[in-house]
Tab-separated table of C-alpha atoms in Angstrom:
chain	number	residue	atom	x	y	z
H	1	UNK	CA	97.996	45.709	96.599
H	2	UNK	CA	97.876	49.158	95.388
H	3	UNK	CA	99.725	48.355	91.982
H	4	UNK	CA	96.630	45.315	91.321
H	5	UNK	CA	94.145	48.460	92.180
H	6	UNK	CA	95.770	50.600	89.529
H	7	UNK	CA	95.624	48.182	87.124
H	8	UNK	CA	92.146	46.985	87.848
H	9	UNK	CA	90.559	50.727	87.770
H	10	UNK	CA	92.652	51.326	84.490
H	11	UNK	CA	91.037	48.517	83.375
H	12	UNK	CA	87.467	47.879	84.604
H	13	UNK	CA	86.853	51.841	85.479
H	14	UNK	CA	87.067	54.321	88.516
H	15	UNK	CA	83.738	52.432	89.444
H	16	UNK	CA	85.740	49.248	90.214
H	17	UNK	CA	85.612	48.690	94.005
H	18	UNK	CA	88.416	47.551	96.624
H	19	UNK	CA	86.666	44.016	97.065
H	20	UNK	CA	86.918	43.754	93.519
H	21	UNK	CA	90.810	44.414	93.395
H	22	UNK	CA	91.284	42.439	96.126
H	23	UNK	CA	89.654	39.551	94.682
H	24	UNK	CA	91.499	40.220	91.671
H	25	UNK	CA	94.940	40.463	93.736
H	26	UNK	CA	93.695	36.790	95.604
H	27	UNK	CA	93.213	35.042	92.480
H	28	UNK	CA	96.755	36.169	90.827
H	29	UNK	CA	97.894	35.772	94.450
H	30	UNK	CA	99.622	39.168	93.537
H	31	UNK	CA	101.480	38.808	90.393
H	32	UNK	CA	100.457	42.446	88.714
H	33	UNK	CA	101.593	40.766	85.106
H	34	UNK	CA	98.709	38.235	85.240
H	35	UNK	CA	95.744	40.790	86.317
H	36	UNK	CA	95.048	42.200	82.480
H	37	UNK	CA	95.153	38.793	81.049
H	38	UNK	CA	92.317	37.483	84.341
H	39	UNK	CA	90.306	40.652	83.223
H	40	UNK	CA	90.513	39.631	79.629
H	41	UNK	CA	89.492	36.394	80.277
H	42	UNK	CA	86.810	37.142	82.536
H	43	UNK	CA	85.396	39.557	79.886
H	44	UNK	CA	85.632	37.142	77.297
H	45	UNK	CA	83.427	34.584	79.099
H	46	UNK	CA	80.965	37.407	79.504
H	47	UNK	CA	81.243	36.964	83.756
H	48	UNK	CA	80.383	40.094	85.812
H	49	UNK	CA	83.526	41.976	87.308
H	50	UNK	CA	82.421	41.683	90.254
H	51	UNK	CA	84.180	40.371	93.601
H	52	UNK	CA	82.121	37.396	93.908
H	53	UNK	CA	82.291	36.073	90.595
H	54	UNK	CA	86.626	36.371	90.320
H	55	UNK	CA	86.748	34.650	92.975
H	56	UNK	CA	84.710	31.568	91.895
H	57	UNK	CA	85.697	31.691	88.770
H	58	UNK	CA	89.817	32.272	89.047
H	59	UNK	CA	90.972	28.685	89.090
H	60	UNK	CA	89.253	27.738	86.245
H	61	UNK	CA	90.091	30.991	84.311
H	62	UNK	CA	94.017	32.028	85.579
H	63	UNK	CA	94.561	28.390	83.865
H	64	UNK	CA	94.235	29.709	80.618
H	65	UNK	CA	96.450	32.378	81.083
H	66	UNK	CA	99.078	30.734	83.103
């Protein structure tokens, strides 16, 4: 968990909250390699990094990246 909340806060900010990392950790179910390329992806199709929206939007998104 804490390496997917490193990565996350490197990425998205300091602002970045747990739920958010832990979303992000659910929908990579905890591979560290595939949390840049989710972010990417999520900021590409302009949805808010926000808990809530990684977590509706993972399987749709992780299957571009996968």
């Amino acid at each position: 968990r804490a390496s997917v909340e490193s990565l996350v806060r490197r990425s998205v900010g300091e602002e970045a909250d747990a739920d958010f990392a832990d979303a992000c950790l659910e929908a990579t179910r905890g591979n560290p390699f595939l949390v840049p390329q989710l972010l990417r992806v999520l900021h590409a199709r302009g949805v808010e990094l926000r808990a809530l929206h990684v977590v509706a939007r993972a399987g749709h998104d992780l299957g571009d990246v996968r």
